[in-house]
Coordinates of C-alpha atoms in Angstrom, one line a residue:
Chain A
M1294 CA 26.4 114.4 139.3
I1295 CA 29.8 112.8 138.6
V1296 CA 31.9 112.4 141.6
S1297 CA 35.5 111.3 141.2
R1298 CA 36.8 108.5 143.3
R1299 CA 39.4 110.9 144.7
R1300 CA 36.6 113.4 145.7
L1301 CA 34.4 110.6 147.2
L1302 CA 37.3 109.3 149.1
G1303 CA 37.9 113.0 150.4
M1304 CA 34.4 113.2 151.4
G1305 CA 34.4 109.9 153.0
A1306 CA 37.5 110.8 155.1
A1307 CA 35.9 114.2 156.1
G1308 CA 32.7 112.4 157.1
A1309 CA 34.7 109.8 159.0
G1310 CA 36.6 112.5 160.9
G1311 CA 33.5 114.3 161.8
L1312 CA 31.9 111.1 163.1
L1313 CA 35.0 110.2 165.0
L1314 CA 35.1 113.5 166.8
G1315 CA 31.2 113.5 167.5
G1316 CA 31.2 109.7 168.1
C1317 CA 33.9 109.5 170.7
D1318 CA 31.9 111.3 173.4
A1319 CA 28.7 109.4 172.3
L1320 CA 30.7 106.1 172.8
N1321 CA 32.1 107.4 176.1
A1322 CA 28.7 108.0 177.3
D1323 CA 27.3 104.6 176.2
P1324 CA 26.7 102.5 179.3
A1325 CA 27.5 99.2 177.2
V1326 CA 30.8 100.6 176.1
R1327 CA 31.7 101.6 179.5
E1328 CA 30.8 98.2 180.9
T1329 CA 32.9 96.6 178.2
L1330 CA 36.0 98.9 178.8
G1331 CA 35.5 98.4 182.6
H1332 CA 36.2 94.7 182.3
A1333 CA 39.7 95.6 181.9
E1334 CA 40.0 96.6 185.5
G1335 CA 39.4 93.1 186.8
L1336 CA 41.7 91.6 184.0
T1337 CA 44.4 94.1 185.2
M1338 CA 44.1 93.2 188.9
R1339 CA 44.1 89.5 188.2
A1340 CA 47.1 89.7 186.1
Q1341 CA 49.1 92.1 188.2
R1342 CA 48.3 89.9 191.3
L1343 CA 49.5 86.8 189.4
L1344 CA 52.5 88.3 188.2
V1345 CA 53.4 90.5 191.4
G1346 CA 52.1 88.3 194.1
Q1347 CA 53.1 89.7 197.7
A1348 CA 56.2 91.5 196.4
L1349 CA 57.1 94.6 198.3
A1350 CA 57.2 98.0 196.9
R1351 CA 60.5 99.6 196.4
E1352 CA 61.8 101.1 199.7
F1353 CA 64.0 104.1 199.2
R1354 CA 67.0 105.6 201.2
E1355 CA 66.5 108.9 203.1
A1356 CA 68.6 110.8 200.4
D1357 CA 66.0 109.7 197.9
M1358 CA 63.2 111.5 199.4
S1359 CA 61.1 114.5 198.0
P1360 CA 62.5 117.7 199.4
V1361 CA 58.8 118.8 199.7
F1362 CA 56.0 116.3 199.7
R1363 CA 52.9 117.7 197.9
A1364 CA 49.7 117.7 199.9
N1365 CA 46.7 117.0 197.7
G1366 CA 43.0 116.3 197.7
S1367 CA 41.5 117.1 201.1
I1368 CA 44.0 119.1 203.0
S1369 CA 41.7 120.2 205.9
V1370 CA 38.7 119.1 207.6
E1371 CA 35.6 121.2 208.3
D1372 CA 33.8 118.9 210.8
P1373 CA 33.6 120.8 214.0
A1374 CA 34.1 117.5 216.0
Y1375 CA 37.3 116.8 214.1
R1376 CA 38.5 120.3 214.6
A1377 CA 37.9 119.9 218.5
L1378 CA 40.0 116.8 218.4
A1379 CA 42.7 118.4 216.3
A1380 CA 42.9 121.4 218.8
R1381 CA 43.7 119.0 221.7
G1382 CA 46.4 117.2 219.6
F1383 CA 44.0 114.3 219.0
A1384 CA 44.4 113.2 222.8
D1385 CA 40.7 112.2 222.7
W1386 CA 40.7 110.8 219.4
Q1387 CA 39.9 107.1 219.0
L1388 CA 40.1 104.7 216.0
R1389 CA 37.0 102.5 215.9
V1390 CA 37.2 99.1 214.3
D1391 CA 34.0 97.4 213.9
G1392 CA 31.7 95.5 211.5
L1393 CA 32.6 91.8 210.9
V1394 CA 35.0 91.4 213.8
Q1395 CA 35.0 89.3 216.9
R1396 CA 36.0 92.3 219.2
P1397 CA 35.3 95.8 218.2
L1398 CA 37.9 98.1 219.1
A1399 CA 38.4 101.7 220.1
L1400 CA 42.1 102.6 220.0
P1401 CA 43.5 105.8 221.1
L1402 CA 46.5 107.3 219.4
S1403 CA 48.8 106.3 222.3
A1404 CA 47.8 102.7 221.6
I1405 CA 48.6 103.0 217.9
R1406 CA 51.9 104.6 218.8
T1407 CA 53.0 101.8 221.2
M1408 CA 52.0 99.0 218.9
P1409 CA 55.0 97.3 216.8
Q1410 CA 55.9 99.9 214.2
R1411 CA 56.8 99.6 210.6
E1412 CA 58.9 102.5 209.0
Q1413 CA 59.1 102.7 205.2
I1414 CA 60.2 105.2 202.7
T1415 CA 58.2 104.6 199.7
R1416 CA 57.1 106.4 196.5
H1417 CA 53.5 107.8 196.4
D1418 CA 52.0 107.8 193.0
C1419 CA 49.0 110.1 192.3
V1420 CA 46.4 109.2 189.7
E1421 CA 47.3 112.5 187.9
G1422 CA 50.7 111.4 187.2
W1423 CA 53.1 113.1 189.8
S1424 CA 55.1 111.0 192.4
A1425 CA 56.6 112.0 195.8
I1426 CA 58.8 110.0 198.1
G1427 CA 58.1 110.1 201.8
K1428 CA 58.8 108.3 205.2
W1429 CA 55.8 106.7 206.8
Q1430 CA 55.6 105.0 210.2
G1431 CA 52.8 103.2 212.0
P1432 CA 51.5 99.7 212.9
Q1433 CA 50.7 97.3 210.2
L1434 CA 47.0 97.1 209.4
S1435 CA 47.3 93.4 209.7
A1436 CA 48.2 93.8 213.3
V1437 CA 45.2 95.9 214.1
L1438 CA 42.9 93.4 212.3
A1439 CA 44.5 90.5 214.3
M1440 CA 43.6 92.3 217.5
A1441 CA 40.0 92.8 216.3
G1442 CA 39.7 89.3 215.0
L1443 CA 38.0 88.8 211.7
L1444 CA 34.7 87.0 211.2
P1445 CA 34.7 84.4 208.5
A1446 CA 32.5 86.4 206.2
A1447 CA 34.8 89.6 206.1
R1448 CA 36.1 90.2 202.6
Y1449 CA 36.7 94.2 202.5
V1450 CA 38.3 96.7 204.8
V1451 CA 36.4 100.0 204.7
F1452 CA 38.1 103.2 206.0
H1453 CA 35.6 106.0 207.2
C1454 CA 37.2 109.4 207.1
A1455 CA 36.6 112.9 208.8
D1456 CA 36.7 114.7 205.7
R1457 CA 33.9 115.0 203.0
M1458 CA 33.9 114.8 199.2
E1459 CA 31.2 116.6 197.4
G1460 CA 28.9 116.7 200.4
R1461 CA 29.4 112.9 201.3
P1462 CA 31.7 111.5 204.0
Y1463 CA 34.9 110.3 202.4
Y1464 CA 35.4 106.6 202.5
E1465 CA 37.9 104.1 200.7
S1466 CA 38.2 100.3 200.7
I1467 CA 40.6 97.4 200.0
D1468 CA 40.3 93.8 200.0
L1469 CA 42.2 91.2 202.5
I1470 CA 45.0 90.7 199.9
D1471 CA 46.1 94.3 200.3
A1472 CA 45.1 94.6 203.9
F1473 CA 47.3 91.9 205.0
H1474 CA 50.3 93.0 202.7
P1475 CA 53.2 93.8 205.1
Q1476 CA 53.6 97.5 203.8
T1477 CA 50.0 98.3 204.4
I1478 CA 50.1 100.4 207.5
L1479 CA 48.2 103.0 209.4
A1480 CA 50.7 105.8 209.5
W1481 CA 50.7 108.4 212.2
R1482 CA 54.3 109.6 211.5
M1483 CA 55.4 111.0 208.2
N1484 CA 59.0 112.3 207.5
G1485 CA 60.0 111.7 211.1
Q1486 CA 57.1 114.1 212.6
A1487 CA 53.6 113.7 213.7
L1488 CA 51.4 113.4 210.4
P1489 CA 50.4 116.9 209.5
I1490 CA 46.8 117.7 209.1
A1491 CA 47.4 118.3 205.3
H1492 CA 48.6 114.8 204.9
G1493 CA 45.7 113.2 206.9
A1494 CA 46.3 113.5 210.8
P1495 CA 46.0 111.8 213.0
L1496 CA 46.1 108.6 210.9
R1497 CA 46.1 107.7 207.4
L1498 CA 46.3 104.6 205.2
R1499 CA 49.3 103.5 203.2
V1500 CA 48.6 100.9 200.9
E1501 CA 51.7 101.0 198.7
R1502 CA 51.3 99.4 195.2
Q1503 CA 48.1 101.4 194.6
L1504 CA 47.6 105.0 193.5
G1505 CA 47.3 108.0 195.9
Y1506 CA 43.5 108.1 196.1
K1507 CA 43.4 104.7 197.8
H1508 CA 45.5 106.0 200.7
A1509 CA 42.6 107.4 202.9
K1510 CA 43.4 110.3 205.2
F1511 CA 41.9 111.4 208.3
V1512 CA 40.8 107.7 209.1
M1513 CA 38.2 107.6 212.0
R1514 CA 36.7 104.3 211.7
I1515 CA 37.5 100.9 210.0
E1516 CA 34.7 98.7 209.1
L1517 CA 35.0 95.1 208.0
R1518 CA 32.4 94.1 205.4
D1519 CA 31.3 91.1 203.3
S1520 CA 30.5 93.4 200.3
L1521 CA 30.7 97.0 199.3
A1522 CA 27.2 97.0 197.7
G1523 CA 24.9 99.3 199.7
L1524 CA 27.5 101.5 201.0
Y1525 CA 27.2 105.0 199.7
G1526 CA 27.5 104.7 195.9
G1527 CA 28.5 101.0 196.1
K1528 CA 31.7 101.3 194.0
G1529 CA 34.0 101.1 197.3
G1530 CA 35.3 104.5 197.6
S1531 CA 34.5 108.4 197.2
W1532 CA 36.5 108.8 194.1
E1533 CA 35.1 105.7 192.6
D1534 CA 31.6 106.7 193.4
A1535 CA 31.8 110.4 192.4
R1536 CA 34.3 110.3 189.4
G1537 CA 34.2 106.7 188.3
Y1538 CA 37.9 106.0 189.1
Q1539 CA 38.9 102.3 189.3
W1540 CA 38.5 100.6 192.5
Y1541 CA 41.6 98.5 191.9
A1542 CA 44.3 101.3 191.4
G1543 CA 47.6 99.2 190.7
I1544 CA 48.0 100.9 187.6
Chain B
M651 CA 40.1 92.8 142.3
D652 CA 41.6 91.6 139.1
T653 CA 41.2 88.0 139.0
A654 CA 43.8 87.7 136.1
T655 CA 46.6 88.4 138.4
A656 CA 45.2 86.8 141.6
P657 CA 48.0 84.9 143.1
A658 CA 47.9 81.1 143.3
P659 CA 47.4 79.7 146.8
P660 CA 50.6 80.4 148.8
A661 CA 52.8 77.7 148.5
R662 CA 54.9 76.7 151.5
G663 CA 58.6 77.3 150.9
K664 CA 61.4 76.8 153.3
A665 CA 60.2 76.2 157.0
G666 CA 57.7 78.6 158.0
Q667 CA 58.1 81.0 155.1
S668 CA 55.3 81.6 152.7
R669 CA 56.4 82.4 149.2
P670 CA 55.6 86.0 148.4
T671 CA 52.2 86.2 146.8
G672 CA 51.3 89.1 144.4
H673 CA 50.2 91.0 147.3
R674 CA 52.1 94.0 148.3
H675 CA 51.0 93.6 151.9
A676 CA 50.5 90.3 153.7
F677 CA 47.1 89.8 155.2
A678 CA 48.4 89.9 158.8
T679 CA 50.1 93.3 157.9
R680 CA 46.8 94.7 156.8
L681 CA 44.9 93.4 159.6
W682 CA 47.6 94.6 162.1
H683 CA 47.8 98.1 160.4
W684 CA 44.0 99.0 160.6
S685 CA 43.5 97.4 164.2
N686 CA 46.6 99.3 165.4
A687 CA 45.6 102.5 163.8
V688 CA 42.2 102.5 165.6
T689 CA 43.9 101.4 168.9
L690 CA 46.7 104.1 168.7
A691 CA 44.1 106.7 168.0
V692 CA 42.3 105.9 171.3
M693 CA 45.7 105.5 173.2
L694 CA 46.9 109.0 171.8
M695 CA 43.6 110.8 172.6
S696 CA 42.9 109.4 176.1
G697 CA 46.7 109.6 176.8
L698 CA 46.6 113.3 176.1
M699 CA 43.7 113.8 178.5
I700 CA 45.7 112.0 181.2
F701 CA 48.5 114.3 180.5
N702 CA 46.2 117.2 181.0
A703 CA 45.7 116.2 184.6
H704 CA 49.3 117.0 185.3
P705 CA 51.0 118.8 182.4
R706 CA 54.4 118.6 183.9
L707 CA 57.4 116.0 183.2
Y708 CA 60.3 115.3 185.3
W709 CA 63.4 113.0 185.3
G710 CA 64.0 110.3 188.3
H711 CA 61.9 108.5 190.7
Y712 CA 59.8 111.3 192.1
G713 CA 58.5 114.5 190.7
A714 CA 55.6 116.9 191.6
N715 CA 54.7 120.6 191.6
P716 CA 57.5 121.6 194.0
D717 CA 60.1 119.9 192.0
P718 CA 61.8 121.1 189.0
A719 CA 60.2 119.9 185.7
W720 CA 61.9 119.8 182.2
L721 CA 58.6 120.3 180.5
D722 CA 55.9 122.5 182.1
W723 CA 52.8 123.3 180.3
S724 CA 50.8 124.1 183.3
G725 CA 50.5 127.9 182.4
G726 CA 47.2 129.4 181.2
D727 CA 44.3 127.4 182.0
G728 CA 46.6 124.5 182.9
I729 CA 44.9 122.2 180.2
P730 CA 47.3 122.1 177.2
F731 CA 45.6 119.7 174.8
P732 CA 42.1 121.0 173.7
G733 CA 39.0 118.9 173.6
W734 CA 39.1 118.1 169.9
I735 CA 42.1 115.9 170.2
T736 CA 41.4 114.2 173.6
L737 CA 39.1 111.4 174.7
P738 CA 36.7 112.4 176.2
S739 CA 36.5 115.7 174.8
F740 CA 35.6 117.3 178.2
Y741 CA 37.9 117.2 181.1
S742 CA 37.8 113.6 182.8
L743 CA 40.8 111.9 184.0
A744 CA 38.7 108.8 185.2
D745 CA 37.0 108.2 181.7
A746 CA 40.5 108.8 179.8
R747 CA 41.9 106.1 182.1
L748 CA 39.0 103.9 181.5
W749 CA 39.7 103.9 177.7
H750 CA 43.5 104.0 178.1
L751 CA 43.9 101.0 180.4
A752 CA 41.4 98.9 178.5
F753 CA 42.8 99.5 175.1
A754 CA 46.3 99.2 176.5
W755 CA 45.6 95.5 176.7
L756 CA 44.5 95.4 173.0
F757 CA 47.6 97.5 172.0
A758 CA 50.1 95.3 173.8
A759 CA 48.6 92.3 172.4
L760 CA 48.7 93.6 168.8
V761 CA 52.3 94.6 169.2
A762 CA 53.3 91.2 170.6
G763 CA 51.2 89.4 168.3
Y764 CA 52.6 91.2 165.2
L765 CA 56.2 91.0 166.1
L766 CA 55.6 87.3 166.9
W767 CA 54.2 86.8 163.4
G768 CA 56.9 88.9 161.9
L769 CA 59.7 86.7 163.5
L770 CA 58.3 83.4 162.8
S771 CA 57.0 84.2 159.1
G772 CA 60.4 85.7 158.2
H773 CA 58.5 89.0 157.4
L774 CA 60.7 91.1 159.8
R775 CA 64.0 89.6 158.4
R776 CA 62.9 89.8 154.7
R777 CA 61.0 93.0 154.4
I778 CA 62.2 95.2 157.5
V779 CA 65.8 94.5 158.3
P780 CA 67.8 96.4 155.7
G781 CA 70.7 94.5 153.7
R782 CA 74.1 95.4 154.2
A783 CA 74.3 97.2 150.8
E784 CA 71.6 99.3 151.8
F785 CA 73.7 101.1 154.4
A786 CA 76.3 102.2 151.9
P787 CA 76.5 106.1 152.2
G788 CA 75.8 106.5 148.4
H789 CA 72.7 104.5 148.7
L790 CA 71.3 106.1 151.5
L791 CA 72.2 109.6 150.2
R792 CA 70.3 108.7 147.0
E793 CA 67.4 107.5 148.8
V794 CA 67.4 110.7 150.9
A795 CA 67.6 112.8 147.6
D796 CA 64.7 110.9 146.0
H797 CA 62.6 111.4 148.9
A798 CA 63.3 115.1 149.1
R799 CA 62.4 115.3 145.4
L800 CA 59.3 113.1 146.1
R801 CA 60.6 110.7 143.4
F802 CA 59.0 107.4 144.3
P803 CA 60.2 104.1 142.6
P804 CA 57.8 102.8 139.9
G805 CA 57.2 99.2 139.1
A806 CA 58.7 96.2 140.9
A807 CA 60.9 98.6 143.4
A808 CA 57.6 99.7 144.8
R809 CA 57.0 96.3 146.2
R810 CA 59.8 96.4 148.5
Y811 CA 60.3 98.9 151.2
N812 CA 63.1 101.2 150.5
T813 CA 65.8 101.7 153.2
L814 CA 64.4 104.8 154.8
Q815 CA 61.1 103.0 155.1
K816 CA 62.8 99.9 156.5
L817 CA 64.6 101.9 159.2
S818 CA 61.6 104.0 160.2
Y819 CA 59.2 101.0 160.2
G820 CA 61.9 98.9 162.0
A821 CA 62.4 101.8 164.7
V822 CA 58.5 101.9 165.2
L823 CA 58.0 98.3 165.4
L824 CA 61.0 97.2 167.4
V825 CA 61.6 100.2 169.6
L826 CA 58.8 102.7 169.8
L827 CA 55.7 100.4 170.1
P828 CA 57.2 97.9 172.5
G829 CA 58.8 101.0 174.4
M830 CA 55.3 102.5 174.9
V831 CA 54.1 99.2 176.5
L832 CA 57.2 99.0 178.8
T833 CA 57.1 102.8 179.8
G834 CA 53.4 102.3 180.4
L835 CA 54.1 99.3 182.7
G836 CA 56.9 101.2 184.4
M837 CA 54.3 103.8 185.5
S838 CA 52.3 101.1 187.4
P839 CA 53.0 101.1 191.2
A840 CA 52.2 97.3 191.3
I841 CA 54.4 96.4 188.2
D842 CA 57.0 98.4 189.8
A843 CA 56.9 96.4 193.0
G844 CA 57.0 93.1 191.2
F845 CA 59.6 94.1 188.7
P846 CA 61.7 96.9 190.1
V847 CA 64.5 96.2 187.3
L848 CA 62.0 97.6 184.7
V849 CA 61.6 101.1 186.7
D850 CA 65.3 101.1 187.3
L851 CA 66.2 100.5 183.6
L852 CA 63.9 103.5 182.7
G853 CA 65.5 105.7 185.3
G854 CA 62.5 105.8 187.7
R855 CA 58.7 106.3 187.4
Q856 CA 58.8 110.0 186.5
S857 CA 61.4 109.1 183.8
A858 CA 59.3 106.4 182.5
R859 CA 56.4 108.9 182.3
S860 CA 58.6 111.4 180.4
L861 CA 59.8 108.6 178.0
H862 CA 56.2 107.5 177.5
F863 CA 55.3 111.2 176.5
I864 CA 58.4 111.4 174.2
G865 CA 57.5 108.0 172.7
M866 CA 54.0 109.4 172.0
A867 CA 55.5 112.5 170.2
L868 CA 57.9 110.5 168.1
L869 CA 54.9 108.2 167.1
A870 CA 52.9 111.3 166.2
L871 CA 55.7 112.4 164.1
F872 CA 55.7 109.1 162.4
F873 CA 52.1 109.3 161.8
A874 CA 52.4 112.8 160.2
A875 CA 55.4 111.6 157.9
H876 CA 53.5 108.4 157.0
I877 CA 50.3 110.2 156.0
A878 CA 52.3 112.7 154.1
M879 CA 54.2 110.0 152.2
V880 CA 51.0 108.2 151.6
L881 CA 49.4 111.3 150.2
L882 CA 52.4 112.3 148.0
S883 CA 52.8 108.8 146.6
G884 CA 49.5 107.9 145.2
P885 CA 47.0 107.8 148.1
L886 CA 44.4 105.7 146.4
D887 CA 46.7 103.1 145.3
Q888 CA 48.4 103.0 148.8
L889 CA 45.0 102.8 150.4
R890 CA 43.8 100.1 148.4
A891 CA 46.9 98.2 148.8
M892 CA 46.6 98.4 152.6
I893 CA 43.0 97.2 152.3
T894 CA 42.9 94.7 149.6
G895 CA 46.6 93.8 149.6
G896 CA 47.1 95.5 146.4
R897 CA 47.3 94.2 142.8
S898 CA 50.3 92.7 141.5
V899 CA 52.8 95.3 140.3
T900 CA 53.8 93.4 137.3
D901 CA 50.8 94.7 135.7
K902 CA 52.0 98.2 135.9
E903 CA 55.5 97.2 134.8
K904 CA 54.0 96.3 131.5
Q905 CA 52.5 99.5 131.0
P906 CA 54.5 102.1 128.8

């Protein structure tokens, strides 16, 4: 059988095309490929922190705010204990701060409201691609951590939440660089009103400079840890464990 | 390869310039062309999957479902780009980001490296920037007419890029590819904090996302035209030239 060069090339191209389409998902599933690609996350984090340092996220004017701030992810909580707290306007709610701290805390909402406050109008960027600009108010996380006093081994701040994702309690984590950033606050007010349940009442994390899934809602407990290993899926957050999102979400 | 016409080792001419060898395409161009082709394919396919996660585009700093979108493909099943063109083929924003944000490093390095080489070697100036005479209306009209009639220059003229090629390659190299890196970075909340001037120049994060999408569409358009031109102008010779560098065209000129 005589095959012309032209024809051979055509067959080659068709074969390569088929391989490409079928091969993409095979490559995508290959653990070695995923591990290699995953190295980019650490590279991105180090590069961004080197370039950006402690720079503040842009703060906007009231006129720049989104007319409607989209509520996304968990917008309600099933847990009966949480519902009982919500029914009483979170009057009995307390934020626990524990783990690698010198003084474990239990802070009622009134204590959080009377601490020195920070108000910021910032852009919230969802991993899906949309953005909304809103006004947030609350104490800096650094002030709460200072009240508790970190033990020397503390490296990560874990937020345990009242909502659930795929049957497991929701959690998120950040490291101390972001925890002590001036714009990292525990927001109990949004757009000038008490934080609505759809946006994480009574308290949500604002970690500006990272994507929306890091901004844990319905925060019940803050735990200081030396490592994220051994906690649920070990990847430092519900979306990280369940879907494979990057732990560092600066991009 | 025909050894008879193999070029002599490139003699160094004036500062930093290598004298043109018998090759139509420099080694750096060929290496970049193919690595860029693979990288762009991964970026395109994973990028379309990321777009599927929120198939609406806005102008300005913010934009979400309650806000007016200039492009809204969220109708139907809400997943505009089908699996055969996305990476992965099934819906996974996380996996698409894994590919996109890893290959983005490679993509940016390739663009920066090739532009730097193009500047230092004189390649951009000699082969991409059109001469003044090439902008003459008569010349441009003739080239457009030649292209429309699929008449491609034989012999020595094929060794140079024609003006339309120079303009489209120049726009891709100097505007579209660096633009994709910059609009991509403009969507990063951390980069926006460190370099607010970037996101301001782009008109806001949602504008950066829109421009990123438009840039993708223009690159896809370039790709389609590029493939069409290769197919119409002798695909085997063109492919071989982009792989081996191509034989010296002087051989052809001797043919009747």
